[in-house]
Tab-separated table of C-alpha atoms in Angstrom:
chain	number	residue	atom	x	y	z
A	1	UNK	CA	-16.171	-9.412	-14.602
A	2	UNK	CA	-15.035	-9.525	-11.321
A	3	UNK	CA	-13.496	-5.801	-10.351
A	4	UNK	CA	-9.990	-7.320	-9.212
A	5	UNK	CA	-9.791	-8.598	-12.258
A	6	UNK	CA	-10.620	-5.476	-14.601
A	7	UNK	CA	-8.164	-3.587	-12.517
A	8	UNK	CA	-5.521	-6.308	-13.253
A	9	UNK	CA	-6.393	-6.017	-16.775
A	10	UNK	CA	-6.376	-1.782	-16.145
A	11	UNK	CA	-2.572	-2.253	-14.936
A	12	UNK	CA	-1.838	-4.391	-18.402
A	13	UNK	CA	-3.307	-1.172	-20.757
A	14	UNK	CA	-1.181	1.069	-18.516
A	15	UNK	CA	2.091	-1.408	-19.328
A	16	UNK	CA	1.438	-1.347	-22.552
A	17	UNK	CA	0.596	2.066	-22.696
A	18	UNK	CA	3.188	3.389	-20.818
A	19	UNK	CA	6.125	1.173	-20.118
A	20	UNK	CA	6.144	-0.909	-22.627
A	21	UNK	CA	6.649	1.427	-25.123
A	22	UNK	CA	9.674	3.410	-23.738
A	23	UNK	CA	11.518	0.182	-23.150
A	24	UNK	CA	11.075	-0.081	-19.172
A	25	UNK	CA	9.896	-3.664	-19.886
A	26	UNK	CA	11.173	-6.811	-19.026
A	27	UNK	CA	11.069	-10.308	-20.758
A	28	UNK	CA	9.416	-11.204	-16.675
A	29	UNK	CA	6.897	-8.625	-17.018
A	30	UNK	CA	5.695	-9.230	-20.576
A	31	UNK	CA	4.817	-13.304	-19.345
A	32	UNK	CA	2.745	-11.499	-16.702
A	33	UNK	CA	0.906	-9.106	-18.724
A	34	UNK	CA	0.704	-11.918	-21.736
A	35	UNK	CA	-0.982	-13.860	-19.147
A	36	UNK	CA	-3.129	-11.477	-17.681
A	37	UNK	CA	-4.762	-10.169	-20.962
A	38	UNK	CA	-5.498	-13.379	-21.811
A	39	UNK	CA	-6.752	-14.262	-18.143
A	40	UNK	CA	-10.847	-15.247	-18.157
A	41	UNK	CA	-12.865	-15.739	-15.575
A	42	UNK	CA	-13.319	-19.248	-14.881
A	43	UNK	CA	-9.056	-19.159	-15.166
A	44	UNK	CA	-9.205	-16.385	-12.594
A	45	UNK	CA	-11.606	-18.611	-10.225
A	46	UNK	CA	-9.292	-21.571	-10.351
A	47	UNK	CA	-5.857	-19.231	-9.411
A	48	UNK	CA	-7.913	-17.958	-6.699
A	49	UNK	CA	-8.942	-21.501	-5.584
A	50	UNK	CA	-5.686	-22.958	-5.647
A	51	UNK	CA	-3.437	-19.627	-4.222
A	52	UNK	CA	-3.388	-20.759	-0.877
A	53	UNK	CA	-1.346	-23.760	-2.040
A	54	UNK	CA	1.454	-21.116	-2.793
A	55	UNK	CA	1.472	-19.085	0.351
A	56	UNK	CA	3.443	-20.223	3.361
A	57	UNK	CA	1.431	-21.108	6.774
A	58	UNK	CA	2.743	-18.039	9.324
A	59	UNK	CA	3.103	-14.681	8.427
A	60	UNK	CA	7.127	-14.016	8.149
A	61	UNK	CA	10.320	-14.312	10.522
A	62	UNK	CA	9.927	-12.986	13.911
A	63	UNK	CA	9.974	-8.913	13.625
A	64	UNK	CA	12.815	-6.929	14.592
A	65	UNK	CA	12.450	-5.288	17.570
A	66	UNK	CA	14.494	-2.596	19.657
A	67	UNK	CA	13.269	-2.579	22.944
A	68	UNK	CA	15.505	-3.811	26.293
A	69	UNK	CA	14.382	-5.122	29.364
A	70	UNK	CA	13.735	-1.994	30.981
A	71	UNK	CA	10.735	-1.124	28.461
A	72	UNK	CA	9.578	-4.525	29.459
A	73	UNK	CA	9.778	-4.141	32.976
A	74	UNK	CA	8.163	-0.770	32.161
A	75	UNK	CA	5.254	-2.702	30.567
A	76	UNK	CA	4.634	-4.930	33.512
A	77	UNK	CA	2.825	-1.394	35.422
A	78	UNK	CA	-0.787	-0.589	35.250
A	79	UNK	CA	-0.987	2.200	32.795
A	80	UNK	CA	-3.898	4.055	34.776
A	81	UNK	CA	-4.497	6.316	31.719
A	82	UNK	CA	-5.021	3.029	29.153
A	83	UNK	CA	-7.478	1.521	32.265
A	84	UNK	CA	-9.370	4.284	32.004
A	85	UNK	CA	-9.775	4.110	27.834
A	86	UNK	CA	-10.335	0.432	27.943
A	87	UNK	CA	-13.241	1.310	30.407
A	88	UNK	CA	-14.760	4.113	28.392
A	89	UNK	CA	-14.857	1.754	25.266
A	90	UNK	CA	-16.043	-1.330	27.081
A	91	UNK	CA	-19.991	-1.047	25.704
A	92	UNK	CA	-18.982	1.195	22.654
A	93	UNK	CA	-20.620	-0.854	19.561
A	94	UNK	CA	-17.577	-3.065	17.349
A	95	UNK	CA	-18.618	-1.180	14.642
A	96	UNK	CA	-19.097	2.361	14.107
A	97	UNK	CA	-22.523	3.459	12.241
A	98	UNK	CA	-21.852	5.995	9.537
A	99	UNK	CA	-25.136	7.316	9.989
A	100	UNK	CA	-24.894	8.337	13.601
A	101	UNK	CA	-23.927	11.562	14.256
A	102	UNK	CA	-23.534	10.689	17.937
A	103	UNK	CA	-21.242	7.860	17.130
A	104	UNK	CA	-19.364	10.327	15.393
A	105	UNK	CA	-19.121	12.873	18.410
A	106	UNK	CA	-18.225	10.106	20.652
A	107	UNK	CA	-15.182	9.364	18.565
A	108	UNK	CA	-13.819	12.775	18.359
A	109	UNK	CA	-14.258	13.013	22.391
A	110	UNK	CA	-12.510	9.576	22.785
A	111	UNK	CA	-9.539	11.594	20.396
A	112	UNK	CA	-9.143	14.816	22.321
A	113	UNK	CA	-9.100	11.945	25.838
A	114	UNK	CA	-6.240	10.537	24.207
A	115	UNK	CA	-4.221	13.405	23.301
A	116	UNK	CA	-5.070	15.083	26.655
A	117	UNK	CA	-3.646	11.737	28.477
A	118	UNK	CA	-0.631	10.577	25.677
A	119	UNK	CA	0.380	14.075	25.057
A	120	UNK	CA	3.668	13.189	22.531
A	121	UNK	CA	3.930	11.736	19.026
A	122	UNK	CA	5.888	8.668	20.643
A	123	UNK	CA	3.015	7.432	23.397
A	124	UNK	CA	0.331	7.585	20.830
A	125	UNK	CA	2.092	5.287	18.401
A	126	UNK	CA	2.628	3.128	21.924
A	127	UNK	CA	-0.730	2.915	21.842
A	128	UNK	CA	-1.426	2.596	18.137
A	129	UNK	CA	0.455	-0.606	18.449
A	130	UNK	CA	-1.030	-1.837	21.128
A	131	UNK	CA	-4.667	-1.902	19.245
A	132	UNK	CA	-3.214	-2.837	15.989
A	133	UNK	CA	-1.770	-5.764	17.565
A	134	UNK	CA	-5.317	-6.957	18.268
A	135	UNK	CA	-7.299	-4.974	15.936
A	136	UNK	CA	-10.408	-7.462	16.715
A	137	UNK	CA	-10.020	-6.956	20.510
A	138	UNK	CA	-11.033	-3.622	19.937
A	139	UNK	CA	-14.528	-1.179	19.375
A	140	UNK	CA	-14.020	0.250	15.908
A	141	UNK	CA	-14.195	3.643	17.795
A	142	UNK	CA	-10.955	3.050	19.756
A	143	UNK	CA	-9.235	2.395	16.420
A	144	UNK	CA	-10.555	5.379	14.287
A	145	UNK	CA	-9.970	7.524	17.533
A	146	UNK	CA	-6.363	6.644	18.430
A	147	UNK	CA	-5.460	7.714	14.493
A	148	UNK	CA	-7.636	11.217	14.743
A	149	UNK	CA	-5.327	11.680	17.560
A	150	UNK	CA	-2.336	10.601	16.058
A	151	UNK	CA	-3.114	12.888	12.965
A	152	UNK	CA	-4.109	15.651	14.410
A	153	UNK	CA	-0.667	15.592	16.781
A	154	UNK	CA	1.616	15.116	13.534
A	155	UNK	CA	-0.290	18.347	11.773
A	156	UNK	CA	0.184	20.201	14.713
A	157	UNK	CA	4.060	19.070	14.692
A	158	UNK	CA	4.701	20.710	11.270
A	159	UNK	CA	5.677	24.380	11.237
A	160	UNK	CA	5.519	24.741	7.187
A	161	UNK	CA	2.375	26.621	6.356
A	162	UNK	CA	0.187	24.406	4.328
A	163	UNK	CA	-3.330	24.920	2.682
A	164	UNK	CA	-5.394	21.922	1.945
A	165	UNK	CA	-7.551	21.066	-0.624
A	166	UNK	CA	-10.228	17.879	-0.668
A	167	UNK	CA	-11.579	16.972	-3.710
A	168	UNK	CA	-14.724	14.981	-3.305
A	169	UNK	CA	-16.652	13.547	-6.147
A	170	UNK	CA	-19.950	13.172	-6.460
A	171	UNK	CA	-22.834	10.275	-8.531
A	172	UNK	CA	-26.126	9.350	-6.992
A	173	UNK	CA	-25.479	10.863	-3.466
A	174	UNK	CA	-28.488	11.775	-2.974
A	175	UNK	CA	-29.526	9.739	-0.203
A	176	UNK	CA	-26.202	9.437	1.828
A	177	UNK	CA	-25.619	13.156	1.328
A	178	UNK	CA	-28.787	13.520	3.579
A	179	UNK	CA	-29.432	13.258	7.336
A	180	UNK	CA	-30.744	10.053	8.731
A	181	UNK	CA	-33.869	11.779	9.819
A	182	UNK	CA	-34.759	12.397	5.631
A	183	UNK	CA	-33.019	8.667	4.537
A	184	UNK	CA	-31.819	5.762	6.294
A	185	UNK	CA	-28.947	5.568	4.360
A	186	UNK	CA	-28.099	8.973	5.090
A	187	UNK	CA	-24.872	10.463	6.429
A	188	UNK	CA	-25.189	14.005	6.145
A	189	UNK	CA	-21.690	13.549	4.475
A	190	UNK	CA	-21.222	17.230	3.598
A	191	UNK	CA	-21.262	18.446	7.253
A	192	UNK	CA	-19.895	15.732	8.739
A	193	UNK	CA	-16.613	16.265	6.489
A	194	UNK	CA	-16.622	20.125	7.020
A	195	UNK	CA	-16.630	19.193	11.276
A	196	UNK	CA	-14.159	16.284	10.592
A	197	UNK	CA	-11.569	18.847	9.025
A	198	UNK	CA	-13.018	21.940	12.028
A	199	UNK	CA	-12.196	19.394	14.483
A	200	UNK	CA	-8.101	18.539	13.014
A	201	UNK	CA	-7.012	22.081	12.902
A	202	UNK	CA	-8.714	23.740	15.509
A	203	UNK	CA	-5.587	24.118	17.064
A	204	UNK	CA	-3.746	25.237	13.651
A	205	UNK	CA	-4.759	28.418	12.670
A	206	UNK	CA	-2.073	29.334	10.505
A	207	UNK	CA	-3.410	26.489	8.194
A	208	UNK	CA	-6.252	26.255	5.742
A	209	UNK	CA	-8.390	24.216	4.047
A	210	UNK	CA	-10.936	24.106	2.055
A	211	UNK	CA	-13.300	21.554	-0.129
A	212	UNK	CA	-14.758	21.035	-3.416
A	213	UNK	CA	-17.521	18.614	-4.381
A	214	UNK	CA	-17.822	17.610	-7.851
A	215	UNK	CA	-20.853	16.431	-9.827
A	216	UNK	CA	-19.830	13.750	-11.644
A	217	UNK	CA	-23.230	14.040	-14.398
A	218	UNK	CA	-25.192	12.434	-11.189
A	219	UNK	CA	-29.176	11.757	-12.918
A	220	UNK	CA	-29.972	12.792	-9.161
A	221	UNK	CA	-28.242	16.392	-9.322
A	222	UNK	CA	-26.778	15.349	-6.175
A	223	UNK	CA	-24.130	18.562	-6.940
A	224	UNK	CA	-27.779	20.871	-6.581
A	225	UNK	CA	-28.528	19.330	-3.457
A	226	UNK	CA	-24.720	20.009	-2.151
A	227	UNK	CA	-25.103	23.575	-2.959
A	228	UNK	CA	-28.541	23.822	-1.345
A	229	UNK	CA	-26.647	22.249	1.666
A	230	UNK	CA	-23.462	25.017	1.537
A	231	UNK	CA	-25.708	27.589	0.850
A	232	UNK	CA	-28.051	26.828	4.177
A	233	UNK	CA	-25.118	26.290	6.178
A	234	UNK	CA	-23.155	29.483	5.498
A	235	UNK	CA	-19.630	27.630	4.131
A	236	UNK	CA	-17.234	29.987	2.666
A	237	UNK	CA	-14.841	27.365	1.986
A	238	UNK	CA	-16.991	24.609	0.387
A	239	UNK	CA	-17.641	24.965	-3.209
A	240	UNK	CA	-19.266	22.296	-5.644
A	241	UNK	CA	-18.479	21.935	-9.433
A	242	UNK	CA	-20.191	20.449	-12.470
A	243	UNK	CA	-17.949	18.298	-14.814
A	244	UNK	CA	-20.808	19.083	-17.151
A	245	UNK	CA	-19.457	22.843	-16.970
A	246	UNK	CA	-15.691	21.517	-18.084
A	247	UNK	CA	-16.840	19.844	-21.089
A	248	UNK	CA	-19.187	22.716	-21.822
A	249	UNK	CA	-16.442	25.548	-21.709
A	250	UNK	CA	-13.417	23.057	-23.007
A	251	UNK	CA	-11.828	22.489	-19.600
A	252	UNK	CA	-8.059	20.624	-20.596
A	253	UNK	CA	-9.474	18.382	-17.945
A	254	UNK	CA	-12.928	17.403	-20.287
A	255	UNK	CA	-10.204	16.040	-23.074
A	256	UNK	CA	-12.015	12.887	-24.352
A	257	UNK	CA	-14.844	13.557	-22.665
A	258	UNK	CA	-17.996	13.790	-25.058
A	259	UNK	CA	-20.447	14.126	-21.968
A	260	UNK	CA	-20.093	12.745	-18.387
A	261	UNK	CA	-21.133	9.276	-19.400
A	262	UNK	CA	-17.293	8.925	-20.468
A	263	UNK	CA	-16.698	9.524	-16.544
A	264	UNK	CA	-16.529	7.089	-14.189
A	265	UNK	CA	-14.818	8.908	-11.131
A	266	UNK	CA	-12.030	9.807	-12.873
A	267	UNK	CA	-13.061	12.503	-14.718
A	268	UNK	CA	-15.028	14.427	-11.671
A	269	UNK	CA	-11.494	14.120	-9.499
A	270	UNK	CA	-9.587	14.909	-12.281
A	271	UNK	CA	-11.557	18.200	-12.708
A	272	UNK	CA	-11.810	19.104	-8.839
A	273	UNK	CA	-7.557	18.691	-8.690
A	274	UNK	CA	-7.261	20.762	-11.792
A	275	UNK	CA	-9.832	23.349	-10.205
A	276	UNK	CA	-7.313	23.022	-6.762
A	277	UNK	CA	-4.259	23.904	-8.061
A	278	UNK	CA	-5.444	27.017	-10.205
A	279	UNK	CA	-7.547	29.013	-7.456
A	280	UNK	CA	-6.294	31.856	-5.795
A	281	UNK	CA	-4.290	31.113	-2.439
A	282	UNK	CA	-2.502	32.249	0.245
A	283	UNK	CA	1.718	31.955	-0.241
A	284	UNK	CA	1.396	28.154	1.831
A	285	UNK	CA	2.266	24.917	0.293
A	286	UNK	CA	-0.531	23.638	-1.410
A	287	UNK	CA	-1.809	19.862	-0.900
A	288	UNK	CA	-4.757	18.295	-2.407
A	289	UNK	CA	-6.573	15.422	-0.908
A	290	UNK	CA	-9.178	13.899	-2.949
A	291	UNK	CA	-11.610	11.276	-1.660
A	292	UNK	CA	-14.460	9.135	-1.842
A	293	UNK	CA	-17.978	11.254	-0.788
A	294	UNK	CA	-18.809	8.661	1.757
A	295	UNK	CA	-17.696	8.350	5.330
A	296	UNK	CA	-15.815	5.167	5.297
A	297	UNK	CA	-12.611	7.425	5.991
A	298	UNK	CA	-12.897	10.103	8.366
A	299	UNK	CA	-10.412	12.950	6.946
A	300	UNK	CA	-9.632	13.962	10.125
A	301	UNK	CA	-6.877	11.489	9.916
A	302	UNK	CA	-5.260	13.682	7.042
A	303	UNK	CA	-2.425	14.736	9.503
A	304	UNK	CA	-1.006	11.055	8.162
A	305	UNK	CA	-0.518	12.230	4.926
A	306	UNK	CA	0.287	15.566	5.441
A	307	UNK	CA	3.286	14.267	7.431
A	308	UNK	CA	4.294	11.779	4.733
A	309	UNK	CA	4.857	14.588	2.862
A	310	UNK	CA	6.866	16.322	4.546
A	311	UNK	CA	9.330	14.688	3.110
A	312	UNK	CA	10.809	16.419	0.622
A	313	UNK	CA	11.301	13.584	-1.733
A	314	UNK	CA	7.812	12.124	-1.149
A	315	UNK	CA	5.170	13.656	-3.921
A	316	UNK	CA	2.252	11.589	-2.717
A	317	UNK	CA	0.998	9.744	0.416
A	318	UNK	CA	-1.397	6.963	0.113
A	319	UNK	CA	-4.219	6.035	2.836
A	320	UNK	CA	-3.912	2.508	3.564
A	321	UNK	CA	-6.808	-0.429	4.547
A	322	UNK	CA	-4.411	-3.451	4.421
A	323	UNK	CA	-0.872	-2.436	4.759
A	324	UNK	CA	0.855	-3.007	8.316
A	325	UNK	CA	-1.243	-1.058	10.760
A	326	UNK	CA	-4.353	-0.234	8.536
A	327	UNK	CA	-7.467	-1.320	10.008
A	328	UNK	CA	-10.384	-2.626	7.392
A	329	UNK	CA	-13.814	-2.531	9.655
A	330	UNK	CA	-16.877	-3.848	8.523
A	331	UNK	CA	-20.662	-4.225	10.330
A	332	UNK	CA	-18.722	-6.921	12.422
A	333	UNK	CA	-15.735	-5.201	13.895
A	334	UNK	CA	-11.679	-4.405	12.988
A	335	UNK	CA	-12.574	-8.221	11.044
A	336	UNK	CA	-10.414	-7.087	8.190
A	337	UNK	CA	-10.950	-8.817	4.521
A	338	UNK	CA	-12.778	-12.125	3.511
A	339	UNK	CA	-10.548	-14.527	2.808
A	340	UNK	CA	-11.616	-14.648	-0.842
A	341	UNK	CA	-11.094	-10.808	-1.366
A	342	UNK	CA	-7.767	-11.373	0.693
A	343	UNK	CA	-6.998	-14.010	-1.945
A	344	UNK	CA	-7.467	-11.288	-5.003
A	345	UNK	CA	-6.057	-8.853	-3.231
A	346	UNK	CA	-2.655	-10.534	-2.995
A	347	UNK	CA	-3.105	-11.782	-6.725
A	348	UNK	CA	-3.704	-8.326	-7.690
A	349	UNK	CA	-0.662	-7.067	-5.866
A	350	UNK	CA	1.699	-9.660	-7.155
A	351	UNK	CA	0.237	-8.090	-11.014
A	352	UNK	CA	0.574	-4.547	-9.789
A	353	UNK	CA	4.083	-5.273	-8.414
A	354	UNK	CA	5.315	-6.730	-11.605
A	355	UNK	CA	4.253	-4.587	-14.310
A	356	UNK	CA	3.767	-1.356	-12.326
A	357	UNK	CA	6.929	-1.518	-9.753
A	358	UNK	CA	7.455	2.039	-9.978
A	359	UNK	CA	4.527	2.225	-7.774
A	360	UNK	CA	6.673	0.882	-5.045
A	361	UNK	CA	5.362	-1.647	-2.164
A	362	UNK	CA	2.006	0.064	-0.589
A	363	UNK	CA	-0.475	-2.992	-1.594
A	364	UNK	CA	-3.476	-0.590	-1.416
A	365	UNK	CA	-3.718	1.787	-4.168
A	366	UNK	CA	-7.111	1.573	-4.557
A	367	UNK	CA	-8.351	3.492	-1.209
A	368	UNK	CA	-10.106	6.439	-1.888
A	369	UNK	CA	-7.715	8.448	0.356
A	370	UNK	CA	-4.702	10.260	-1.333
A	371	UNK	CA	-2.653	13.866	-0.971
A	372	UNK	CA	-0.282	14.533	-3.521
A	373	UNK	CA	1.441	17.725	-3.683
A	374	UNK	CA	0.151	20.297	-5.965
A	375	UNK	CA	3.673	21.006	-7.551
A	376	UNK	CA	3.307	18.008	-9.702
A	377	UNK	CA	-0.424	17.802	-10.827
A	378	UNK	CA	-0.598	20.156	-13.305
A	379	UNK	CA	1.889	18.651	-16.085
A	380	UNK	CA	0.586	15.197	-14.789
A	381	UNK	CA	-2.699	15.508	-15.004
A	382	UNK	CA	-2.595	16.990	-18.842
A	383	UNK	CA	-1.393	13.710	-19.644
A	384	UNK	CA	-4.072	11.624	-18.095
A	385	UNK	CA	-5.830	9.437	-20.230
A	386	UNK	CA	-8.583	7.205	-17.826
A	387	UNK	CA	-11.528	8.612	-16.697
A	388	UNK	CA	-12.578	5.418	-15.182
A	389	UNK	CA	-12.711	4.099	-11.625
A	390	UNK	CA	-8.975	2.879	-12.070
A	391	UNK	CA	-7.407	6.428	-12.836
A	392	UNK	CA	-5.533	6.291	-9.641
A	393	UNK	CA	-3.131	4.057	-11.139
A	394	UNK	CA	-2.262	6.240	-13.610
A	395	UNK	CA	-2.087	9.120	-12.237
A	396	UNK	CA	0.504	7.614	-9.418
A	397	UNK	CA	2.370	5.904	-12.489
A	398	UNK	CA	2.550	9.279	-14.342
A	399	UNK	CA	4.190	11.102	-11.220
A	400	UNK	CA	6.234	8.620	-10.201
A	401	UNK	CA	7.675	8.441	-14.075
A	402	UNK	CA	7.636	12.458	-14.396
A	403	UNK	CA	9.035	13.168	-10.700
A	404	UNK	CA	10.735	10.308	-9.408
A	405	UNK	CA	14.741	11.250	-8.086
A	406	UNK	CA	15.105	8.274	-6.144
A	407	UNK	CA	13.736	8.565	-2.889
A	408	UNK	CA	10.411	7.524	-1.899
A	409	UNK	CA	8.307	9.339	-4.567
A	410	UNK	CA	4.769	7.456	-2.956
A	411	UNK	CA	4.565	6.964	0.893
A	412	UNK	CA	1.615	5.279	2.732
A	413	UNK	CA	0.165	5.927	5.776
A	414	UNK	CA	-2.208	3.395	7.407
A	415	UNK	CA	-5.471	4.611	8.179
A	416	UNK	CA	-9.100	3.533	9.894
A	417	UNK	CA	-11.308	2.515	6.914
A	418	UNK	CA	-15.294	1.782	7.665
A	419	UNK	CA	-17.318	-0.142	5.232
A	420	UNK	CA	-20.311	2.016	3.368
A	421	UNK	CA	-21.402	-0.269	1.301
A	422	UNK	CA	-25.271	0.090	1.015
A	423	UNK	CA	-24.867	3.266	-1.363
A	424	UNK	CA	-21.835	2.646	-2.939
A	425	UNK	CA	-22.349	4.342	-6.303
A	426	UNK	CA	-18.951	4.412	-9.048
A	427	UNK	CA	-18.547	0.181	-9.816
């Protein structure tokens, strides 16, 4: 079954499971959900095939704007700084490799460039703009680098003390958690993300951070190999865990778990947040990230979330591929989605929207790129019932049905996203 599709058909359980039952229904949203449980997949095929039927030709009215003429006579100067960016990108590959380590150094150089030349919060959104605009006039490394920058100047901007906490799980990493040298595949994933998060506060050193890799039951004891790697290196803030170990010792986070066959993902973040918010800290606020163990989202761009939630009514902050100002790269370039998976992902949306609402109007819940604050896991993730690949959507339901007081309990911040597809390991 296609995975749109079972996710679609996730969001129905969690209706039923959740809304349905405490009367949040609504004679709308039962037609939906009647209609996607009974959805199969040569149905599926033909709504896909004749959705572009319903949607209108352009993308929207004209946007608002609230600029005057000076700013555009402003615009009409060379920008000697931007010159000199567009020239240093001008042979840079359209894609980034996940595998190069250079590639990798190149884009954190091209990030501290643009935060030496566009010093404020208000020029580097300029310039965010001005590539977003475009996306496929520009290297993949201009894109990632103008959010590091962006992220890292936002972190800096925030004077509340904050320790963070990335969760990364782990299942049959053990090529990609390698170097290229040992596997082709390899991206050396472990050191990369410890240098990613050196590089974004090395200017904050009232704030921590630290990271935990979970095995997830991986046949390849890629959690072994991670601890051989933390070990050799020296890391005194990188830890792995064994979801094996919770189920063993009765962890409330194992509940339903007979062995880590009954994860998928879910169980192995799950764990790692429950592990986050019961360690021994400093007096900071506490944020945990979790993502995905690959590169496709450098987490130096976790300034974006950590500013989200900064508001005080925001609980969680979402990394997004496709809302406005995301940027979806694959071998090709900033090319975005196929048309076909553009085509599911606006038919899963329009499911998600009207069963879940309380999710609110972020179209990518799926990335593997969220900080929620720590305040609100605990109770929340007692009640967690998926293990699965689609537990996001449940946890984010959960909080925003625990939590919610009427602001904006889940914000989303658009990120860089880089396709890593040749060992992709959970579906």
């Amino acid at each position: 079954m296609d995975s749109y599709l079972k996710m679609m058909k996730r969001m129905v359980d969690l209706y039923d499971q959740h809304l349905q039952q405490s009367g949040h229904q609504t004679e709308k949203s039962d037609r939906v959900a009647s209609f996607i449980r009974d959805l199969d997949a040569p149905e599926y095929d033909r709504v896909l095939a004749g959705l572009p039927t319903l949607l209108s030709q352009g993308q929207g009215a004209v946007p608002r704007y609230n600029f005057d003429q000076d700013c555009i006579n402003r615009l009409t100067q060379p920008d000697d700084r931007w010159i000199r960016i567009e020239e240093m990108v001008t042979i840079s590959p359209v894609s980034l490799d996940l595998t190069d380590k250079n590639q990798a150094l190149q884009t954190f150089e091209l990030a501290d460039l643009l935060l030496d030349l566009y010093p404020s919060e208000n020029e580097l959104t300029g310039i965010e703009n001005r590539v977003v605009a475009e996306p496929q006039k520009y290297p993949a490394i201009l894109h990632l680098a103008v959010k590091l920058a962006l992220s890292k100047t936002q972190l800096n901007a925030l004077t509340t003390q904050i320790h963070l906490t990335v969760v990364v799980p782990l299942f049959k990493e053990h090529n990609r958690i390698q170097s290229r040298k040992i596997h082709p595949a390899g991206e050396d994933f472990i050191r990369r993300k410890v240098a990613e998060l050196n590089w974004l506060y090395d200017s904050k050193a009232d704030d921590t951070f630290d990271l935990i890799f979970v095995d997830d039951g991986c046949p390849e004891k890629s959690g072994l190999i991670a601890s051989n790697i933390i070990a050799k290196e020296g890391y005194g803030n990188v830890r792995v865990l064994f979801l094996e170990h919770a189920i063993a010792s009765g962890s409330p986070m194992a509940k339903g778990l007979k062995s880590t066959e009954d994860s998928q993902k879910g169980g192995a973040i799950q764990y790692g947040l429950w592990e986050a918010i019961h360690q021994p800290r400093k007096q900071a606020e506490l944020i945990v990230l979790y993502t995905d163990a690959d590169l496709s989202t450098n987490i130096g761009q976790a300034g974006l979330l950590i500013k989200r939630l900064s508001n005080k009514k925001t609980l969680c902050a979402l990394g997004s591929r496709y809302d406005p100002g995301g940027i979806y790269c694959t071998p090709k370039g900033a090319q975005g989605l196929s048309d076909n998976d553009r085509l599911k992902l606006i038919f899963r949306h329009y499911v998600r929207a009207e069963l879940l609402p309380q999710l609110g109007p972020g179209v990518d819940t799926q990335c593997g790129f969220k900080a929620i604050k720590a305040e609100v896991l605990a109770d929340t993730l007692k009640q967690m019932v998926d293990k699965r690949f689609s537990f996001d959507m449940e946890l984010l339901l959960l909080i925003t049905l625990n939590y919610d007081q009427g602001g904006r309990t889940i914000a989303q911040a658009p990120i860089v996203w880089i396709e890593s597809n040749a060992e992709s390991n959970f579906y």
